[in-house]
Amino acid sequence: MTQAALIFTAGIACFLFVRLRGAQLQYRAAANELSTIQENSPVAILVVDQELRVRKANHAAARMASRSGPELLQGLLPGAALGCSHSKNNPEACTHASACAPCALRQAVLDTLRNGLPHRGIETWLPAGRPDARFLLISTAPVELNGSRVLVCVQDITAHKHAEESLEKALLEKTVLLKEIHHRVKNNLAVISSLLSMRADAAEIPDVRLALEDSQQRVRSIALIHEYLYGSEHLDRIDFAEYAHQLVQELQAVFVPERARVSVSVQAASIAVDVHRAVPCALILNELLMNVFKHAFPHGRAGEVRVTFAEPQPGVLELAVEDNGIGCLAAGDHRGRQSLGLRIVDILVKQLDGTLHRESVDGTRVVLRFAERPLLQSPLHVS
C-alpha cells in the first residue's frame, strides 16, 4: 500500500508540475505579448502610484518626453513626480491652470485615485500659449482594485490638430468663396433684371412690353434663390417656405398692387430643398402665380389665392397653387396654343421628374409633385 501510495502521489505531483509548467509558459507568453504591445505602442503609457510617481513607462513616453522638452520630461520617466516645477511644491502656484500639460496630467491622475473613475480625452498643450505648442490627449484609468495605481495614456495629437485647423481654414475659405459667388450671381441677375425693366419701359408694343416684364420676373425669381443661399448657413439648400413667402409678396405687389382685392395665403412647411431642385421649383411657382394674377381675376374681380408646400409622404414634395377666380389654363389644357410660361413649366416638371395636375375646384388648383432626391442635370433647358 505504501509503495502504491507513493506512486500515486508521484503521479499527481508530475501531473500538477506539468499543469503548473504549462500555466507558467502561458503566463510568460501573455506577459511577453503585453510587454511587446506596450513597448511598441505609439501612445505613451505610464503607471502612476498614490504618491504621483511614475513606476513604469514605455518607450513612447521617453520619446514624447524628449520631443516635448523639460516641462514634460520629468513627468514621463520612471521615478518622476507628476506636475510642473511650480505645482509640485504648491499646487496653486501654476498660473497656466488646466492649460499646463504636467498639471493637467497630475489633476487627472489625482481625480482617478480619489474617485476610481476613468477620464477620456482630456486635451491640453505644451508649452501653454505658444504657437509651437504640442497638443496632447490624456486618458486615465484605475489599474488595481484598491485604486493604488493609475494607468495613464498620453497621445501626441499635434499633427491631427494642425490638419484639423488647416481643414477648418480651407472650409472657411471655400464657404466665403461660395458666398461671394452667390452674391455676385445675385447682383448680375439683378443687373439683367434692371436692363429688362428699362427695355420694357421703352417698348411701345404692349405684347413686347409684357414679354419683357415676364422675363424680368423670371430672372428675379432665380436671383432670389441666390440671395437666400448667400444669407444662409447652408450653401447647397434653402428653406423653401421662406422663399415662397417672399416670392408671393413680390409678385402680388407687381401684379395686384391693391392687396384688398386679391388676398394671398401661404401655408408652407419648413422643408430644406437642395439648390438643384429649388431653382426649377421656384420658376414653376413663379409661372403659376403670374398666370393666376394675370388671368384669374379680370376686370377688377376680387378673390383669394392659396399656396401650399408640404411633404404628403416621405420623400415626396407637393407644391400647389389654388385660386377661386374664373379658371385659367393649366398644363394639359393648352395644346396648340401654349404660352412660353406654360412651356417652361412643362419642361421644368419633366426635369424634376415630377407630375403636374389640374384639379377641379371652385376656380383652379394646380398641383406639382416631385421626389426629394437631388437632381444631376441643369435646372433649365428651353428649346
Short mmCIF file of N, CA, C and O in Angstrom, two decimals, residues 267-343:
data_model
loop_
_atom_site.label_atom_id
_atom_site.label_comp_id
_atom_site.label_asym_id
_atom_site.label_seq_id
_atom_site.Cartn_x
_atom_site.Cartn_y
_atom_site.Cartn_z
N GLN A 267 -49.24 78.56 -46.98
CA GLN A 267 -49.12 77.53 -45.94
C GLN A 267 -48.02 76.56 -46.40
O GLN A 267 -48.27 75.64 -47.17
N ALA A 268 -46.82 76.81 -45.94
CA ALA A 268 -45.66 76.04 -46.40
C ALA A 268 -44.91 75.47 -45.21
O ALA A 268 -44.62 76.19 -44.25
N ALA A 269 -44.63 74.19 -45.29
CA ALA A 269 -43.82 73.55 -44.25
C ALA A 269 -42.36 73.94 -44.43
O ALA A 269 -41.89 74.17 -45.55
N SER A 270 -41.66 74.03 -43.32
CA SER A 270 -40.24 74.42 -43.36
C SER A 270 -39.42 73.22 -43.82
O SER A 270 -38.97 72.40 -43.02
N ILE A 271 -39.23 73.10 -45.13
CA ILE A 271 -38.51 71.97 -45.72
C ILE A 271 -37.32 72.52 -46.50
O ILE A 271 -37.47 73.43 -47.31
N ALA A 272 -36.15 71.96 -46.25
CA ALA A 272 -34.94 72.36 -46.97
C ALA A 272 -34.92 71.66 -48.33
O ALA A 272 -35.00 70.43 -48.41
N VAL A 273 -34.78 72.45 -49.39
CA VAL A 273 -34.73 71.91 -50.75
C VAL A 273 -33.37 72.24 -51.34
O VAL A 273 -32.92 73.40 -51.27
N ASP A 274 -32.69 71.22 -51.92
CA ASP A 274 -31.37 71.49 -52.48
C ASP A 274 -31.49 72.42 -53.68
O ASP A 274 -32.54 72.50 -54.33
N VAL A 275 -30.41 73.13 -53.96
CA VAL A 275 -30.44 74.20 -54.95
C VAL A 275 -30.82 73.69 -56.34
O VAL A 275 -31.47 74.39 -57.11
N HIS A 276 -30.44 72.45 -56.67
CA HIS A 276 -30.75 71.91 -57.99
C HIS A 276 -32.25 71.71 -58.19
O HIS A 276 -32.74 71.76 -59.32
N ARG A 277 -32.98 71.48 -57.11
CA ARG A 277 -34.43 71.34 -57.22
C ARG A 277 -35.13 72.65 -56.87
O ARG A 277 -36.26 72.89 -57.31
N ALA A 278 -34.48 73.48 -56.07
CA ALA A 278 -35.11 74.74 -55.67
C ALA A 278 -35.32 75.68 -56.86
O ALA A 278 -36.34 76.35 -56.96
N VAL A 279 -34.33 75.74 -57.76
CA VAL A 279 -34.44 76.67 -58.90
C VAL A 279 -35.60 76.31 -59.82
O VAL A 279 -36.46 77.17 -60.10
N PRO A 280 -35.72 75.05 -60.31
CA PRO A 280 -36.88 74.75 -61.15
C PRO A 280 -38.20 74.86 -60.40
O PRO A 280 -39.21 75.30 -60.96
N CYS A 281 -38.21 74.48 -59.13
CA CYS A 281 -39.44 74.59 -58.34
C CYS A 281 -39.85 76.05 -58.18
O CYS A 281 -41.04 76.40 -58.24
N ALA A 282 -38.86 76.92 -57.98
CA ALA A 282 -39.15 78.35 -57.84
C ALA A 282 -39.69 78.93 -59.14
O ALA A 282 -40.64 79.74 -59.14
N LEU A 283 -39.12 78.52 -60.27
CA LEU A 283 -39.60 79.02 -61.56
C LEU A 283 -41.03 78.54 -61.85
O LEU A 283 -41.84 79.28 -62.40
N ILE A 284 -41.32 77.30 -61.47
CA ILE A 284 -42.69 76.80 -61.65
C ILE A 284 -43.67 77.60 -60.80
O ILE A 284 -44.74 78.01 -61.28
N LEU A 285 -43.32 77.84 -59.54
CA LEU A 285 -44.18 78.64 -58.67
C LEU A 285 -44.36 80.05 -59.25
O LEU A 285 -45.48 80.60 -59.25
N ASN A 286 -43.28 80.61 -59.77
CA ASN A 286 -43.34 81.94 -60.37
C ASN A 286 -44.32 81.96 -61.56
O ASN A 286 -45.17 82.85 -61.68
N GLU A 287 -44.22 80.97 -62.45
CA GLU A 287 -45.09 80.93 -63.63
C GLU A 287 -46.55 80.71 -63.24
O GLU A 287 -47.45 81.36 -63.80
N LEU A 288 -46.81 79.82 -62.29
CA LEU A 288 -48.19 79.55 -61.89
C LEU A 288 -48.83 80.78 -61.24
O LEU A 288 -50.00 81.11 -61.50
N LEU A 289 -48.06 81.48 -60.40
CA LEU A 289 -48.61 82.68 -59.75
C LEU A 289 -48.83 83.80 -60.76
O LEU A 289 -49.86 84.50 -60.70
N MET A 290 -47.88 83.99 -61.68
CA MET A 290 -48.09 85.02 -62.70
C MET A 290 -49.33 84.70 -63.53
O MET A 290 -50.11 85.59 -63.88
N ASN A 291 -49.53 83.43 -63.84
CA ASN A 291 -50.70 83.01 -64.60
C ASN A 291 -51.99 83.34 -63.86
O ASN A 291 -52.97 83.82 -64.43
N VAL A 292 -51.98 83.08 -62.54
CA VAL A 292 -53.17 83.36 -61.73
C VAL A 292 -53.43 84.86 -61.65
O VAL A 292 -54.56 85.34 -61.87
N PHE A 293 -52.40 85.62 -61.33
CA PHE A 293 -52.59 87.06 -61.13
C PHE A 293 -53.01 87.76 -62.43
O PHE A 293 -53.74 88.75 -62.39
N LYS A 294 -52.56 87.25 -63.58
CA LYS A 294 -52.87 87.91 -64.84
C LYS A 294 -54.21 87.50 -65.43
O LYS A 294 -54.85 88.29 -66.12
N HIS A 295 -54.67 86.26 -65.12
CA HIS A 295 -55.85 85.75 -65.83
C HIS A 295 -57.03 85.35 -64.95
O HIS A 295 -58.15 85.28 -65.44
N ALA A 296 -56.79 85.06 -63.67
CA ALA A 296 -57.87 84.51 -62.85
C ALA A 296 -58.85 85.57 -62.35
O ALA A 296 -60.00 85.25 -62.03
N PHE A 297 -58.41 86.81 -62.25
CA PHE A 297 -59.27 87.86 -61.68
C PHE A 297 -59.34 89.06 -62.62
O PHE A 297 -58.78 90.13 -62.33
N PRO A 298 -60.02 88.93 -63.76
CA PRO A 298 -60.08 90.05 -64.72
C PRO A 298 -61.09 91.12 -64.29
O PRO A 298 -61.98 90.86 -63.47
N HIS A 299 -60.91 92.32 -64.86
CA HIS A 299 -61.86 93.41 -64.69
C HIS A 299 -62.09 93.75 -63.20
O HIS A 299 -63.22 94.01 -62.78
N GLY A 300 -61.00 93.72 -62.42
CA GLY A 300 -61.11 94.13 -61.02
C GLY A 300 -61.82 93.16 -60.12
O GLY A 300 -62.23 93.50 -59.01
N ARG A 301 -61.96 91.92 -60.56
CA ARG A 301 -62.65 90.91 -59.75
C ARG A 301 -61.83 90.59 -58.50
O ARG A 301 -60.60 90.48 -58.55
N ALA A 302 -62.51 90.42 -57.37
CA ALA A 302 -61.86 90.08 -56.10
C ALA A 302 -61.76 88.56 -55.97
O ALA A 302 -62.51 87.81 -56.61
N GLY A 303 -60.84 88.12 -55.14
CA GLY A 303 -60.72 86.69 -54.94
C GLY A 303 -59.61 86.34 -53.97
O GLY A 303 -59.03 87.21 -53.30
N GLU A 304 -59.31 85.04 -53.90
CA GLU A 304 -58.31 84.53 -52.97
C GLU A 304 -57.38 83.57 -53.71
O GLU A 304 -57.80 82.84 -54.61
N VAL A 305 -56.13 83.58 -53.29
CA VAL A 305 -55.12 82.66 -53.82
C VAL A 305 -54.46 81.98 -52.64
O VAL A 305 -54.12 82.64 -51.64
N ARG A 306 -54.28 80.66 -52.75
CA ARG A 306 -53.64 79.93 -51.66
C ARG A 306 -52.49 79.10 -52.22
O ARG A 306 -52.67 78.36 -53.20
N VAL A 307 -51.32 79.25 -51.59
CA VAL A 307 -50.13 78.48 -51.97
C VAL A 307 -49.79 77.54 -50.83
O VAL A 307 -49.69 77.97 -49.67
N THR A 308 -49.60 76.26 -51.13
CA THR A 308 -49.22 75.28 -50.10
C THR A 308 -47.98 74.52 -50.56
O THR A 308 -47.80 74.26 -51.76
N PHE A 309 -47.15 74.18 -49.60
CA PHE A 309 -45.95 73.40 -49.87
C PHE A 309 -45.76 72.44 -48.70
O PHE A 309 -45.68 72.87 -47.54
N ALA A 310 -45.74 71.14 -48.99
CA ALA A 310 -45.70 70.15 -47.91
C ALA A 310 -45.05 68.87 -48.41
O ALA A 310 -44.70 68.72 -49.60
N GLU A 311 -44.89 67.93 -47.49
CA GLU A 311 -44.37 66.59 -47.78
C GLU A 311 -45.46 65.59 -47.41
O GLU A 311 -45.48 65.07 -46.29
N PRO A 312 -46.40 65.31 -48.34
CA PRO A 312 -47.54 64.44 -48.01
C PRO A 312 -47.13 63.02 -47.66
O PRO A 312 -47.84 62.33 -46.93
N GLN A 313 -46.02 62.57 -48.18
CA GLN A 313 -45.49 61.25 -47.84
C GLN A 313 -43.97 61.33 -47.90
O GLN A 313 -43.41 62.19 -48.57
N PRO A 314 -43.28 60.44 -47.16
CA PRO A 314 -41.82 60.52 -47.09
C PRO A 314 -41.17 60.51 -48.47
O PRO A 314 -41.45 59.66 -49.31
N GLY A 315 -40.32 61.51 -48.72
CA GLY A 315 -39.57 61.58 -49.96
C GLY A 315 -40.31 62.20 -51.12
O GLY A 315 -39.76 62.29 -52.23
N VAL A 316 -41.55 62.67 -50.91
CA VAL A 316 -42.33 63.29 -51.97
C VAL A 316 -42.75 64.69 -51.53
O VAL A 316 -43.32 64.86 -50.44
N LEU A 317 -42.46 65.70 -52.35
CA LEU A 317 -42.82 67.07 -52.06
C LEU A 317 -43.98 67.49 -52.95
O LEU A 317 -44.07 67.06 -54.11
N GLU A 318 -44.84 68.35 -52.39
CA GLU A 318 -46.02 68.80 -53.15
C GLU A 318 -46.16 70.31 -53.04
O GLU A 318 -46.18 70.87 -51.96
N LEU A 319 -46.22 70.96 -54.21
CA LEU A 319 -46.43 72.40 -54.30
C LEU A 319 -47.76 72.62 -55.03
O LEU A 319 -47.97 72.09 -56.12
N ALA A 320 -48.66 73.38 -54.42
CA ALA A 320 -49.98 73.61 -55.01
C ALA A 320 -50.31 75.10 -55.00
O ALA A 320 -49.99 75.82 -54.04
N VAL A 321 -50.92 75.55 -56.10
CA VAL A 321 -51.41 76.93 -56.23
C VAL A 321 -52.89 76.85 -56.56
O VAL A 321 -53.29 76.25 -57.56
N GLU A 322 -53.72 77.44 -55.71
CA GLU A 322 -55.18 77.36 -55.86
C GLU A 322 -55.78 78.76 -55.84
O GLU A 322 -55.35 79.61 -55.05
N ASP A 323 -56.77 79.00 -56.70
CA ASP A 323 -57.46 80.28 -56.70
C ASP A 323 -58.96 80.03 -56.89
O ASP A 323 -59.37 78.96 -57.34
N ASN A 324 -59.77 81.02 -56.55
CA ASN A 324 -61.22 80.92 -56.74
C ASN A 324 -61.68 81.90 -57.83
O ASN A 324 -62.77 82.45 -57.75
N GLY A 325 -60.82 82.10 -58.83
CA GLY A 325 -61.15 83.00 -59.93
C GLY A 325 -61.98 82.33 -61.00
O GLY A 325 -62.65 81.31 -60.77
N ILE A 326 -61.88 82.88 -62.21
CA ILE A 326 -62.73 82.39 -63.30
C ILE A 326 -62.20 81.10 -63.90
O ILE A 326 -62.86 80.49 -64.74
N GLY A 327 -61.01 80.68 -63.47
CA GLY A 327 -60.43 79.48 -64.05
C GLY A 327 -59.44 79.83 -65.13
O GLY A 327 -59.76 80.59 -66.05
N CYS A 328 -58.23 79.32 -65.01
CA CYS A 328 -57.20 79.64 -66.00
C CYS A 328 -56.56 78.35 -66.48
O CYS A 328 -56.72 77.29 -65.89
N LEU A 329 -55.83 78.44 -67.56
CA LEU A 329 -55.27 77.26 -68.19
C LEU A 329 -54.19 76.64 -67.33
O LEU A 329 -53.38 77.32 -66.73
N ALA A 330 -54.21 75.31 -67.26
CA ALA A 330 -53.15 74.58 -66.58
C ALA A 330 -52.50 73.63 -67.57
O ALA A 330 -52.96 73.47 -68.69
N ALA A 331 -51.45 72.99 -67.14
CA ALA A 331 -50.73 72.08 -68.04
C ALA A 331 -51.68 71.00 -68.53
O ALA A 331 -52.39 70.38 -67.75
N GLY A 332 -51.70 70.78 -69.82
CA GLY A 332 -52.54 69.74 -70.39
C GLY A 332 -53.76 70.29 -71.08
O GLY A 332 -54.43 69.58 -71.83
N ASP A 333 -54.11 71.58 -70.88
CA ASP A 333 -55.31 72.15 -71.49
C ASP A 333 -54.97 73.20 -72.54
O ASP A 333 -55.81 73.98 -72.93
N HIS A 334 -53.72 73.24 -72.98
CA HIS A 334 -53.33 74.35 -73.83
C HIS A 334 -52.59 73.87 -75.07
O HIS A 334 -51.73 74.55 -75.59
N ARG A 335 -52.85 72.65 -75.49
CA ARG A 335 -52.16 72.12 -76.65
C ARG A 335 -52.48 72.96 -77.89
O ARG A 335 -53.64 73.30 -78.14
N GLY A 336 -51.47 73.29 -78.60
CA GLY A 336 -51.66 74.05 -79.82
C GLY A 336 -51.59 75.54 -79.62
O GLY A 336 -51.39 76.28 -80.57
N ARG A 337 -51.75 76.02 -78.41
CA ARG A 337 -51.67 77.46 -78.16
C ARG A 337 -50.94 77.71 -76.83
O ARG A 337 -51.33 78.54 -76.03
N GLN A 338 -49.92 76.95 -76.63
CA GLN A 338 -49.19 77.00 -75.37
C GLN A 338 -48.33 78.25 -75.29
O GLN A 338 -47.54 78.55 -76.19
N SER A 339 -48.43 78.98 -74.18
CA SER A 339 -47.61 80.17 -73.97
C SER A 339 -46.21 79.77 -73.55
O SER A 339 -45.95 78.62 -73.17
N LEU A 340 -45.28 80.73 -73.61
CA LEU A 340 -43.90 80.46 -73.21
C LEU A 340 -43.85 80.04 -71.75
O LEU A 340 -43.11 79.11 -71.39
N GLY A 341 -44.62 80.73 -70.90
CA GLY A 341 -44.61 80.40 -69.48
C GLY A 341 -45.02 78.97 -69.20
O GLY A 341 -44.37 78.26 -68.41
N LEU A 342 -46.07 78.50 -69.87
CA LEU A 342 -46.53 77.14 -69.65
C LEU A 342 -45.61 76.12 -70.30
O LEU A 342 -45.47 75.00 -69.82
N ARG A 343 -44.94 76.50 -71.39
CA ARG A 343 -43.91 75.63 -71.96
C ARG A 343 -42.76 75.45 -70.98
O ARG A 343 -42.23 74.36 -70.80
#
